[in-house]
Amino acid sequence: MTYKGFVARVEFIADDSAFIGRIAGINDIIGFHVESVADLTSAFHEAVDDDIETCVPKRQKFIGPHDHQAATTAHDGARRADRAGGRSS
């Protein structure tokens, strides 16, 4: 799943009947969890929007202006590496 240049990694936890996801390719751990496939997209979008609003400005302070194209390229590379390793995003 991708949204605004961010990629989600999602796992299904059978014991909990829940989907656990996180935003891949960033140093922070931003996660989300839902109990239905129907809620996955909205939970991921909410996590990304919250990250953009609260965390990206803080990261920019330390690393300089955010290069959206570089971030997208990095996320694409992570997704390709996951697929090559047999994982799906």
PDB file of C-alpha atoms in Angstrom:
ATOM      1  CA  MET A   1       0.000   0.000   0.000  1.00  0.00           C
ATOM      2  CA  THR A   2       1.301   3.454  -0.819  1.00  0.00           C
ATOM      3  CA  TYR A   3       0.063   6.921   0.058  1.00  0.00           C
ATOM      4  CA  LYS A   4       1.765  10.311  -0.414  1.00  0.00           C
ATOM      5  CA  GLY A   5       5.061   8.534  -1.148  1.00  0.00           C
ATOM      6  CA  PHE A   6       4.936   6.363   1.984  1.00  0.00           C
ATOM      7  CA  VAL A   7       4.712   2.574   1.970  1.00  0.00           C
ATOM      8  CA  ALA A   8       2.890   0.380   4.491  1.00  0.00           C
ATOM      9  CA  ARG A   9       4.023  -3.026   5.691  1.00  0.00           C
ATOM     10  CA  VAL A  10       1.065  -5.025   6.965  1.00  0.00           C
ATOM     11  CA  GLU A  11       0.835  -8.375   8.734  1.00  0.00           C
ATOM     12  CA  PHE A  12      -2.205 -10.366   9.809  1.00  0.00           C
ATOM     13  CA  ILE A  13      -2.053 -11.672  13.374  1.00  0.00           C
ATOM     14  CA  ALA A  14      -4.408 -14.669  13.424  1.00  0.00           C
ATOM     15  CA  ASP A  15      -4.461 -15.032  17.230  1.00  0.00           C
ATOM     16  CA  ASP A  16      -5.754 -11.472  17.543  1.00  0.00           C
ATOM     17  CA  SER A  17      -7.768 -11.429  14.298  1.00  0.00           C
ATOM     18  CA  ALA A  18      -6.105  -8.112  13.529  1.00  0.00           C
ATOM     19  CA  PHE A  19      -3.993  -6.459  10.890  1.00  0.00           C
ATOM     20  CA  ILE A  20      -0.892  -4.725  12.230  1.00  0.00           C
ATOM     21  CA  GLY A  21       0.830  -2.225   9.985  1.00  0.00           C
ATOM     22  CA  ARG A  22       3.644   0.273  10.051  1.00  0.00           C
ATOM     23  CA  ILE A  23       5.072   2.918   7.778  1.00  0.00           C
ATOM     24  CA  ALA A  24       8.187   1.475   6.123  1.00  0.00           C
ATOM     25  CA  GLY A  25      11.327   3.321   5.133  1.00  0.00           C
ATOM     26  CA  ILE A  26      11.460   5.894   7.942  1.00  0.00           C
ATOM     27  CA  ASN A  27      13.506   5.885  11.136  1.00  0.00           C
ATOM     28  CA  ASP A  28      10.475   6.464  13.361  1.00  0.00           C
ATOM     29  CA  ILE A  29       8.121   3.616  14.221  1.00  0.00           C
ATOM     30  CA  ILE A  30       4.653   4.670  13.127  1.00  0.00           C
ATOM     31  CA  GLY A  31       2.121   1.878  13.427  1.00  0.00           C
ATOM     32  CA  PHE A  32      -1.564   1.191  13.060  1.00  0.00           C
ATOM     33  CA  HIS A  33      -3.879  -1.743  13.676  1.00  0.00           C
ATOM     34  CA  VAL A  34      -7.359  -2.676  12.539  1.00  0.00           C
ATOM     35  CA  GLU A  35      -9.637  -5.688  12.643  1.00  0.00           C
ATOM     36  CA  SER A  36     -10.897  -5.608   9.049  1.00  0.00           C
ATOM     37  CA  VAL A  37      -9.464  -5.277   5.563  1.00  0.00           C
ATOM     38  CA  ALA A  38     -11.961  -2.514   4.894  1.00  0.00           C
ATOM     39  CA  ASP A  39     -10.326  -0.343   7.579  1.00  0.00           C
ATOM     40  CA  LEU A  40      -6.709  -0.850   6.435  1.00  0.00           C
ATOM     41  CA  THR A  41      -6.538   1.976   3.922  1.00  0.00           C
ATOM     42  CA  SER A  42      -8.113   4.601   6.156  1.00  0.00           C
ATOM     43  CA  ALA A  43      -5.907   3.629   9.123  1.00  0.00           C
ATOM     44  CA  PHE A  44      -2.786   3.816   6.942  1.00  0.00           C
ATOM     45  CA  HIS A  45      -3.814   7.197   5.501  1.00  0.00           C
ATOM     46  CA  GLU A  46      -4.495   8.508   9.004  1.00  0.00           C
ATOM     47  CA  ALA A  47      -1.058   7.318  10.193  1.00  0.00           C
ATOM     48  CA  VAL A  48       0.688   8.970   7.219  1.00  0.00           C
ATOM     49  CA  ASP A  49      -1.240  12.230   7.595  1.00  0.00           C
ATOM     50  CA  ASP A  50      -0.428  12.314  11.315  1.00  0.00           C
ATOM     51  CA  ASP A  51       3.251  11.597  10.585  1.00  0.00           C
ATOM     52  CA  ILE A  52       3.383  14.388   8.007  1.00  0.00           C
ATOM     53  CA  GLU A  53       1.731  16.815  10.414  1.00  0.00           C
ATOM     54  CA  THR A  54       3.698  15.992  13.566  1.00  0.00           C
ATOM     55  CA  CYS A  55       6.917  14.146  12.751  1.00  0.00           C
ATOM     56  CA  VAL A  56       8.140  15.275   9.343  1.00  0.00           C
ATOM     57  CA  PRO A  57       8.730  18.874  10.510  1.00  0.00           C
ATOM     58  CA  LYS A  58      10.802  17.557  13.437  1.00  0.00           C
ATOM     59  CA  ARG A  59      12.845  15.275  11.155  1.00  0.00           C
ATOM     60  CA  GLN A  60      13.410  18.181   8.732  1.00  0.00           C
ATOM     61  CA  LYS A  61      14.876  20.227  11.554  1.00  0.00           C
ATOM     62  CA  PHE A  62      17.627  17.634  11.930  1.00  0.00           C
ATOM     63  CA  ILE A  63      18.196  16.525   8.330  1.00  0.00           C
ATOM     64  CA  GLY A  64      17.234  19.548   6.233  1.00  0.00           C
ATOM     65  CA  PRO A  65      14.374  20.039   3.793  1.00  0.00           C
ATOM     66  CA  HIS A  66      12.417  16.909   2.921  1.00  0.00           C
ATOM     67  CA  ASP A  67      13.065  15.811  -0.663  1.00  0.00           C
ATOM     68  CA  HIS A  68       9.773  14.149  -1.565  1.00  0.00           C
ATOM     69  CA  GLN A  69      11.185  12.545  -4.720  1.00  0.00           C
ATOM     70  CA  ALA A  70      14.134  11.062  -2.803  1.00  0.00           C
ATOM     71  CA  ALA A  71      11.734   9.696  -0.190  1.00  0.00           C
ATOM     72  CA  THR A  72       9.537   8.171  -2.894  1.00  0.00           C
ATOM     73  CA  THR A  73      12.581   6.598  -4.531  1.00  0.00           C
ATOM     74  CA  ALA A  74      13.718   5.188  -1.182  1.00  0.00           C
ATOM     75  CA  HIS A  75      10.259   3.759  -0.517  1.00  0.00           C
ATOM     76  CA  ASP A  76      10.153   2.212  -3.998  1.00  0.00           C
ATOM     77  CA  GLY A  77      13.538   0.604  -3.348  1.00  0.00           C
ATOM     78  CA  ALA A  78      12.334  -0.822  -0.038  1.00  0.00           C
ATOM     79  CA  ARG A  79       9.224  -2.205  -1.710  1.00  0.00           C
ATOM     80  CA  ARG A  80      11.295  -3.840  -4.476  1.00  0.00           C
ATOM     81  CA  ALA A  81      13.642  -5.357  -1.880  1.00  0.00           C
ATOM     82  CA  ASP A  82      10.669  -6.745   0.069  1.00  0.00           C
ATOM     83  CA  ARG A  83       9.181  -8.290  -3.053  1.00  0.00           C
ATOM     84  CA  ALA A  84      12.525  -9.808  -4.011  1.00  0.00           C
ATOM     85  CA  GLY A  85      12.671 -11.348  -0.531  1.00  0.00           C
ATOM     86  CA  GLY A  86       9.231 -12.887  -0.965  1.00  0.00           C
ATOM     87  CA  ARG A  87       7.352 -10.278   1.093  1.00  0.00           C
ATOM     88  CA  SER A  88       4.517  -8.170  -0.237  1.00  0.00           C
ATOM     89  CA  SER A  89       3.724  -4.589   0.697  1.00  0.00           C
TER      90      SER A  89
END
